[in-house]
Short mmCIF file of C-alpha atoms in Angstrom, two decimals:
data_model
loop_
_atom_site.label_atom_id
_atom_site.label_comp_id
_atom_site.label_asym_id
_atom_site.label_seq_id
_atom_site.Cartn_x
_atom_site.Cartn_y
_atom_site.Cartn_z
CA UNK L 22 -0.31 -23.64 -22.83
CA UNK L 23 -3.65 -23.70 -21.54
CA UNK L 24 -6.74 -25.01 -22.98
CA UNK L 25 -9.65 -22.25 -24.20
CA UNK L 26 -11.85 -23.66 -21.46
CA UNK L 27 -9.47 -23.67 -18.77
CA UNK L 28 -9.95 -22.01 -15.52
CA UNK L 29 -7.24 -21.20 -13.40
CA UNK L 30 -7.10 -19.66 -10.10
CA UNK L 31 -4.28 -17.52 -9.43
CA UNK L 32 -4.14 -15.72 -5.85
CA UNK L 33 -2.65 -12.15 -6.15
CA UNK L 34 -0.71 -10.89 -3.46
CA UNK L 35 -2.25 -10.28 0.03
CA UNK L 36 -1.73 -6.85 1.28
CA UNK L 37 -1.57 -6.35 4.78
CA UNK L 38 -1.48 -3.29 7.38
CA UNK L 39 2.02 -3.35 7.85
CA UNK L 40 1.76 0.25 9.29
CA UNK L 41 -1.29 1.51 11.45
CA UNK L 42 -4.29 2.24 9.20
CA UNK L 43 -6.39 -0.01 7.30
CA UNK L 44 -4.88 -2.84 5.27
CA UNK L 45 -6.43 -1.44 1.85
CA UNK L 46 -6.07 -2.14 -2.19
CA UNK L 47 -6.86 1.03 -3.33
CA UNK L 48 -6.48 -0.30 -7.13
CA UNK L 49 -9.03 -3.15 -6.19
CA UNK L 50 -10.99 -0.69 -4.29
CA UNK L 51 -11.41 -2.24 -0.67
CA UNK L 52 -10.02 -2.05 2.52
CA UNK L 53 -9.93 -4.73 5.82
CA UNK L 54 -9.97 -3.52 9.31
CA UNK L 55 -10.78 -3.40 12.81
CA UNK L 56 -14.44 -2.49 13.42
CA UNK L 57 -14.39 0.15 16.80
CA UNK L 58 -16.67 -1.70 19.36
CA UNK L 59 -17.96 -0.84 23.09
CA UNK L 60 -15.26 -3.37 24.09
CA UNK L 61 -12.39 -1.66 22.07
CA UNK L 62 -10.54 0.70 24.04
CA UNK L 63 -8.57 2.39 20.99
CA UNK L 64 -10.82 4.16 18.38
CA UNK L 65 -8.02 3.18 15.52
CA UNK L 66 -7.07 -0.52 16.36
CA UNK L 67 -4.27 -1.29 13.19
CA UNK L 68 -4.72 -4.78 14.14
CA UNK L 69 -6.48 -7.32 16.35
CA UNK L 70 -4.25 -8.31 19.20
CA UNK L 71 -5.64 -10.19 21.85
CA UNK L 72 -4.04 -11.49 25.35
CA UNK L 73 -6.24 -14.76 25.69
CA UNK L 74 -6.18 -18.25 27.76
CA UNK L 75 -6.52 -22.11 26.43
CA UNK L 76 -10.70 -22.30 26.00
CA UNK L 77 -11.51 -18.40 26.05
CA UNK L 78 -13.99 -17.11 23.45
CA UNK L 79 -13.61 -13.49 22.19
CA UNK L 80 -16.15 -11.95 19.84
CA UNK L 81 -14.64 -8.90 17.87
CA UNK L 82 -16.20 -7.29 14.68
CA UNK L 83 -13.99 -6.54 11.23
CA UNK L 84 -14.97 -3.75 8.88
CA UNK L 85 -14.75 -3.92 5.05
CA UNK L 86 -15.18 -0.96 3.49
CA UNK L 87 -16.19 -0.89 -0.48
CA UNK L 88 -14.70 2.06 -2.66
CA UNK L 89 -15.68 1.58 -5.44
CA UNK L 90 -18.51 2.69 -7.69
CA UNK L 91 -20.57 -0.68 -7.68
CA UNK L 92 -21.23 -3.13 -4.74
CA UNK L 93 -19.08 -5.61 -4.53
CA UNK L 94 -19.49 -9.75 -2.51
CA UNK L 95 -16.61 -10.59 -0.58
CA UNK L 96 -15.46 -13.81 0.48
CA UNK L 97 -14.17 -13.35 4.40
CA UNK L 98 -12.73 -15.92 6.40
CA UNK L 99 -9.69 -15.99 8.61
CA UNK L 100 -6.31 -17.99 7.84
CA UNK L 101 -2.97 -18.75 9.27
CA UNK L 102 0.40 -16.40 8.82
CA UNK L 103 3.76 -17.26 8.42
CA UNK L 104 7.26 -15.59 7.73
CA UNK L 105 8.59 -16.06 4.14
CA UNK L 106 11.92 -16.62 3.49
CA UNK L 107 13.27 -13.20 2.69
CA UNK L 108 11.14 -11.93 6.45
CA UNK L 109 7.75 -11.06 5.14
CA UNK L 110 4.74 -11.29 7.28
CA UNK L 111 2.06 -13.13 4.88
CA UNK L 112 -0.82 -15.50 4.69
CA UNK L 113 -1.60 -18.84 3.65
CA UNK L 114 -3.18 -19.04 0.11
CA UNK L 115 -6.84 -19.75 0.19
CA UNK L 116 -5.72 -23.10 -1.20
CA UNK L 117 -4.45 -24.33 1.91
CA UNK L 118 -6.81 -24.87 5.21
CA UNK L 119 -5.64 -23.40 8.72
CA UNK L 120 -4.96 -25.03 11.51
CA UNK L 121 -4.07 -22.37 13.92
CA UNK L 122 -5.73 -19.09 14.66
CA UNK L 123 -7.44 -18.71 11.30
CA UNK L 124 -8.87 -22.08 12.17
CA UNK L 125 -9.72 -20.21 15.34
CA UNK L 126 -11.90 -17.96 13.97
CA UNK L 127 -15.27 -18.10 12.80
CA UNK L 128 -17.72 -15.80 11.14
CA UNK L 129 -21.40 -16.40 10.43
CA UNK L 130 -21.40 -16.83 6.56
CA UNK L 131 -18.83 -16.65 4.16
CA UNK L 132 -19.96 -14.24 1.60
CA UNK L 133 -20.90 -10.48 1.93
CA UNK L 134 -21.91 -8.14 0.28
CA UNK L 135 -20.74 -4.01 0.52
CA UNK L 136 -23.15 -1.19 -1.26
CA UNK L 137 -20.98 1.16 -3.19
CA UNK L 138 -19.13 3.61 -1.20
CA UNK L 139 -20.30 1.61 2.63
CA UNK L 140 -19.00 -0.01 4.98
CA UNK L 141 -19.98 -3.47 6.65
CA UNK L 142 -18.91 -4.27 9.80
CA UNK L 143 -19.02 -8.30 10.03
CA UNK L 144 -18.87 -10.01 13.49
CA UNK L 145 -16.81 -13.30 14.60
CA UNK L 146 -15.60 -15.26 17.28
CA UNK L 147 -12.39 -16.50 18.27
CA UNK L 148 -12.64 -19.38 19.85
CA UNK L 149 -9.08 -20.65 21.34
CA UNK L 150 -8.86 -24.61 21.87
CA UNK L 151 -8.17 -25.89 25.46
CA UNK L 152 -5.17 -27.31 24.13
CA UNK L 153 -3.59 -24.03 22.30
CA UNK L 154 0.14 -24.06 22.71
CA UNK L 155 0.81 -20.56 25.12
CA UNK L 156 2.87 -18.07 23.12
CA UNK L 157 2.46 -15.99 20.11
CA UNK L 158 0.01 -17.17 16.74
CA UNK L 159 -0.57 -14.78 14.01
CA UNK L 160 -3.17 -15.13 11.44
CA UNK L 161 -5.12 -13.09 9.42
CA UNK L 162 -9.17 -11.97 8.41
CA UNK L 163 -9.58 -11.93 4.43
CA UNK L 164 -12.00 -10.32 2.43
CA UNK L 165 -10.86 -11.18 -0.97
CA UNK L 166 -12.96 -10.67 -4.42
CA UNK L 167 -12.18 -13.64 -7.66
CA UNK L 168 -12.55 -11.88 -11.47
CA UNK L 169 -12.79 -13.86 -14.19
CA UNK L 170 -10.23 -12.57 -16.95
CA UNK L 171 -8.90 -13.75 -20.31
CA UNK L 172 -5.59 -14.51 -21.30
CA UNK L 173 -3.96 -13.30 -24.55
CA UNK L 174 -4.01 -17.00 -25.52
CA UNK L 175 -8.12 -17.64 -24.98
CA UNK L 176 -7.52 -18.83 -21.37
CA UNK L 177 -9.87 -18.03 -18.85
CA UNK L 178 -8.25 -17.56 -15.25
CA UNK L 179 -9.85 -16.61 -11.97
CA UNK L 180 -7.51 -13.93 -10.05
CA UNK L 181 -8.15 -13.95 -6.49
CA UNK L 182 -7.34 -10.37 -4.87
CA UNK L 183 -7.13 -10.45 -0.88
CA UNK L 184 -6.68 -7.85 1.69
CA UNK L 185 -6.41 -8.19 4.91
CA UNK L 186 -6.21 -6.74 8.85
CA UNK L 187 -3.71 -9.11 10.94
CA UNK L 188 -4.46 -10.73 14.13
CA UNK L 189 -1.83 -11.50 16.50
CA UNK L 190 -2.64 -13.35 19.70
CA UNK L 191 -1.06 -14.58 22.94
CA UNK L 192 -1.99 -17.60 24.60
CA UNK L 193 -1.31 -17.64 28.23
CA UNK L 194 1.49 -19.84 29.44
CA UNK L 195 5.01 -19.88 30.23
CA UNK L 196 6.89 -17.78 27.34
CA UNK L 197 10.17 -19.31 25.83
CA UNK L 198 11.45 -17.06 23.67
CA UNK L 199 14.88 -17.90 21.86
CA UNK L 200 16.73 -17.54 18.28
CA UNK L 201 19.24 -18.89 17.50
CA UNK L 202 22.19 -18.30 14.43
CA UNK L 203 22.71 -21.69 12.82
CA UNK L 204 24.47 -22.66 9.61
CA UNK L 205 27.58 -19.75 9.28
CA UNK L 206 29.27 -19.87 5.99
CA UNK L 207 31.74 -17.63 5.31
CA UNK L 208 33.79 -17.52 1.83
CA UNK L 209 36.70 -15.14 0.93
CA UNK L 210 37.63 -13.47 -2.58
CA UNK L 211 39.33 -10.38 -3.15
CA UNK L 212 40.18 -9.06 -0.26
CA UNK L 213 35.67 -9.75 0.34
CA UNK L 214 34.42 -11.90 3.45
CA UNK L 215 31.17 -13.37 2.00
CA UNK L 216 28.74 -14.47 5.32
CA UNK L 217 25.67 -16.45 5.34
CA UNK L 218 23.83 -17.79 8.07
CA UNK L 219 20.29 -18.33 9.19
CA UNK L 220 18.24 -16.56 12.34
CA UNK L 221 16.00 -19.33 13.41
CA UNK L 222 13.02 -18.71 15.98
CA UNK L 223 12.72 -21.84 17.85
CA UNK L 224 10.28 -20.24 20.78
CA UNK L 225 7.10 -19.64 20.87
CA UNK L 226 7.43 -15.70 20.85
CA UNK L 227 7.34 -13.84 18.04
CA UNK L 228 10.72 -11.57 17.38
CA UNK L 229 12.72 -9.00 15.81
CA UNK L 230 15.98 -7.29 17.14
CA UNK L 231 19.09 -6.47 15.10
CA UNK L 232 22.14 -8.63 13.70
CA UNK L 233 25.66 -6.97 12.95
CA UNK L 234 28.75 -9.05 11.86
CA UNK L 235 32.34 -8.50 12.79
CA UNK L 236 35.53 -9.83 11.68
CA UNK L 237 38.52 -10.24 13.17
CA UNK L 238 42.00 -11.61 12.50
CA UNK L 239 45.09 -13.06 14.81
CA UNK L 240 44.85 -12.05 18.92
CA UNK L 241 41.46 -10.39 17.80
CA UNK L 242 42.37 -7.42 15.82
CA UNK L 243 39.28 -6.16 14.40
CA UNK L 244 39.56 -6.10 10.45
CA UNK L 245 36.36 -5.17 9.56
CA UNK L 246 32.51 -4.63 10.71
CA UNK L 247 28.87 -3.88 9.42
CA UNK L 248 26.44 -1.64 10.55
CA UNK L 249 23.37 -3.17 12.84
CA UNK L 250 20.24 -4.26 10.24
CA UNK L 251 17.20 -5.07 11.22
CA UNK L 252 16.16 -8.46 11.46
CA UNK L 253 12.21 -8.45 10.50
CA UNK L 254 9.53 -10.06 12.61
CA UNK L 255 9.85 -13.71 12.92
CA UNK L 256 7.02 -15.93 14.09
CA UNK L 257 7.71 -18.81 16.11
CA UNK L 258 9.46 -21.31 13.78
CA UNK L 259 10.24 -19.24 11.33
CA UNK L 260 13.63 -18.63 9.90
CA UNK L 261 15.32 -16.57 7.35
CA UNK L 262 18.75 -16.74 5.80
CA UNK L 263 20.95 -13.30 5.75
CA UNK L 264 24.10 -13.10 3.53
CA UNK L 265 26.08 -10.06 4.31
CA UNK L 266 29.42 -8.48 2.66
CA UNK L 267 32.77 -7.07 4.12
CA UNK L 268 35.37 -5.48 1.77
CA UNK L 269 38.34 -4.41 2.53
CA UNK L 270 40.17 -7.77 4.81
CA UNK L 271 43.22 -8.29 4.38
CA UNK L 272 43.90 -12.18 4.21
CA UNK L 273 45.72 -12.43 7.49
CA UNK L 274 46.19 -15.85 8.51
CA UNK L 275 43.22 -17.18 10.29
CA UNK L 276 39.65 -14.90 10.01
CA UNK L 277 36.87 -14.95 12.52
CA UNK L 278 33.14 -14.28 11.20
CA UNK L 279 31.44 -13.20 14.50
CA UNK L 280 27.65 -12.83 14.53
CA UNK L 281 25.97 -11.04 16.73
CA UNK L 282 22.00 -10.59 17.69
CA UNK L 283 20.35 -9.03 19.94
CA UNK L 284 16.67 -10.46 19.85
CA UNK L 285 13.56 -8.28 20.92
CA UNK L 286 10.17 -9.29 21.81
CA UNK L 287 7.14 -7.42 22.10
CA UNK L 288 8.11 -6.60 25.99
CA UNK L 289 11.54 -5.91 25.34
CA UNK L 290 14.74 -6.72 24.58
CA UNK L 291 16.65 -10.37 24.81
CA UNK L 292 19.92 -11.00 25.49
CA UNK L 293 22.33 -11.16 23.01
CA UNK L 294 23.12 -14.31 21.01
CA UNK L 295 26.48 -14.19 19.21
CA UNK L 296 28.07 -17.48 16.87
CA UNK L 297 31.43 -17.77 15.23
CA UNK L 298 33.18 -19.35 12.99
CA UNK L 299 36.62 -19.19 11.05
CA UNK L 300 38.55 -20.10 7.88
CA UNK L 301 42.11 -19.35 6.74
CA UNK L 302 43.19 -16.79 4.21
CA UNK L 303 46.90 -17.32 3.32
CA UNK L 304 48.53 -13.88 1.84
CA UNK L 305 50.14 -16.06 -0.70
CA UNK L 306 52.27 -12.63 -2.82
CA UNK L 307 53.32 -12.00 0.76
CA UNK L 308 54.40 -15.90 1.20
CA UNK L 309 55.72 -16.00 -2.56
CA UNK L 310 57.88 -12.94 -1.69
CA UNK L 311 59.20 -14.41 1.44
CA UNK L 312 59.91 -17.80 -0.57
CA UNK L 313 61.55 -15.78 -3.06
CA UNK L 314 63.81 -13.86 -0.36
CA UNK L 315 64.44 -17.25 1.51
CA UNK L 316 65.76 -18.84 -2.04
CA UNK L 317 68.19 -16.07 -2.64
CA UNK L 318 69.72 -16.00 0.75
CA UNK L 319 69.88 -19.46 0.85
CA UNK L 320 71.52 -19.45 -3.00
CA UNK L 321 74.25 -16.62 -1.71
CA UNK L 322 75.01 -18.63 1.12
CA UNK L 323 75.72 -21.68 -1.00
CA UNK L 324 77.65 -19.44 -3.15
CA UNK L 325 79.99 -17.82 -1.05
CA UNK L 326 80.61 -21.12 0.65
CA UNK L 327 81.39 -22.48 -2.45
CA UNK L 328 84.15 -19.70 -3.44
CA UNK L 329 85.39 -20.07 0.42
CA UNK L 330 86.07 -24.07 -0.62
CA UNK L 331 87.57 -23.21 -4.28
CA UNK L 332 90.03 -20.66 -1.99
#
């Protein structure tokens, strides 16, 4: 339990533009987005995306826009993204200092303020370092707000409410992109093939694509498939673990578990990347039949050549 004079900082969930439009908390009353420049060709940028090289400088402006009924001081800065485990595209916590793009990008103060029902449109740089790895980084520009509130037990905690517009950038270079499927586990139970593996980005593209699983029993006979899902965007690193289900297999001996992806970048499709891997599931009533048939031949043949020798 906390103390009365406790103050805790707890970082509420960053919302994003996932789809095009504004990232926005309409509950909180903001919204984060690109700012339409004389250097913008598009007049409703969902994000900032940038083609850049090692040591180029681009200046770009963000817009917050305040909803709500009072003015309101923001806190903007820009911060690193990453992939969470279950595929999310999200940002570091304000607790943690960047050290790729968001470290890249820099604004001329670090609190604004927005009159009630206005827009600001705030200006930075993005200043890539001579040494930037080429590829894909993803980051992020905050403008988050921190309430003071009071817990039922007395506690005072600061929540820290953040939206945000991505920024996705490519540094020039030679692109590797690659995924691979690592880690296949497959269990069986009731006539149920249980899966697991993880899709691990180890380029430095960012990707999505689809992932299907098949399974197959002796010379290949297909016994059972899913449909394609979608595997969500992973940055470069990332990885995320996908368990999938197939009723319905008869335990036939030897199983395969073949999976299957076919990786996509932003210019287009990969080749396929496929990984297998097997396990044995005896029909033991079939067996226990069989054993049982086996016995009583075996037992009649003893028998009758027993009443041949009494003869």
């Amino acid at each position: 339990m906390f103390a009365r004079a406790t103050v805790v900082t707890i970082a509420a969930a960053v919302l994003l533009a996932a789809l095009p439009g504004p990232a926005a908390a309409e509950d909180q009353g903001w919204s984060v987005q690109p700012a339409t420049t004389a250097s913008t060709t598009s007049a409703a940028r969902s994000w900032f995306v940038y083609d850049v090289a090692p040591g180029q400088q681009v200046e770009d402006v963000v817009r917050v826009t305040n909803r709500a009924a009072t003015p309101q001081t923001f806190t903007v800065y820009g911060t690193d993204a990453y992939t969470t485990t279950d595929g999310a595209f999200d940002l570091l916590p304000a607790s943690r200092k960047p050290t790729d793009v968001g470290a890249w990008i820099v604004l001329g103060q670090r609190a604004y303020t927005v009159e009630a029902g206005r827009s600001l449109d705030i200006p930075f740089r993005l200043a890539v370092p001579t040494n930037a790895g080429p590829g894909d980084h993803a980051g992020g520009v905050i403008a988050s707000v921190v309430t003071q509130q009071t817990t039922g037990d007395g506690a005072q905690v600061n929540v820290d409410r953040r939206v945000a517009a991505r920024v996705y950038l490519r540094v020039a270079g030679q692109a590797k992109p690659a995924v691979q499927v690592e880690q296949v586990a497959v269990a069986y139970a009731g006539s149920t093939m249980t899966v697991t593996y993880r899709l691990h980005n180890t380029g430095n593209l960012r990707l999505s694509g689809a992932a299907r699983l098949r399974v197959s029993g002796l010379f290949g006979v297909t016994l059972g498939r899913t449909p394609d899902i979608a595997v969500p965007e992973l940055l470069p690193g990332a990885s995320i673990t996908v368990t999938e289900r197939i009723a319905g297999i008869a335990p036939a001996g030897r199983l395969t578990a073949d999976v299957t992806v076919d990786p996509a970048t932003a210019d287009g499709p990969l080749p396929s990347v496929t990984r297998s891997t097997s396990m044995w599931a005896v029909p033991w009533p079939a067996l226990a039949i069989v054993a049982l048939l086996a016995a009583g031949l075996l037992g009649l043949r003893w028998w009758r050549r027993r009443r041949a020798n009494a003869g």
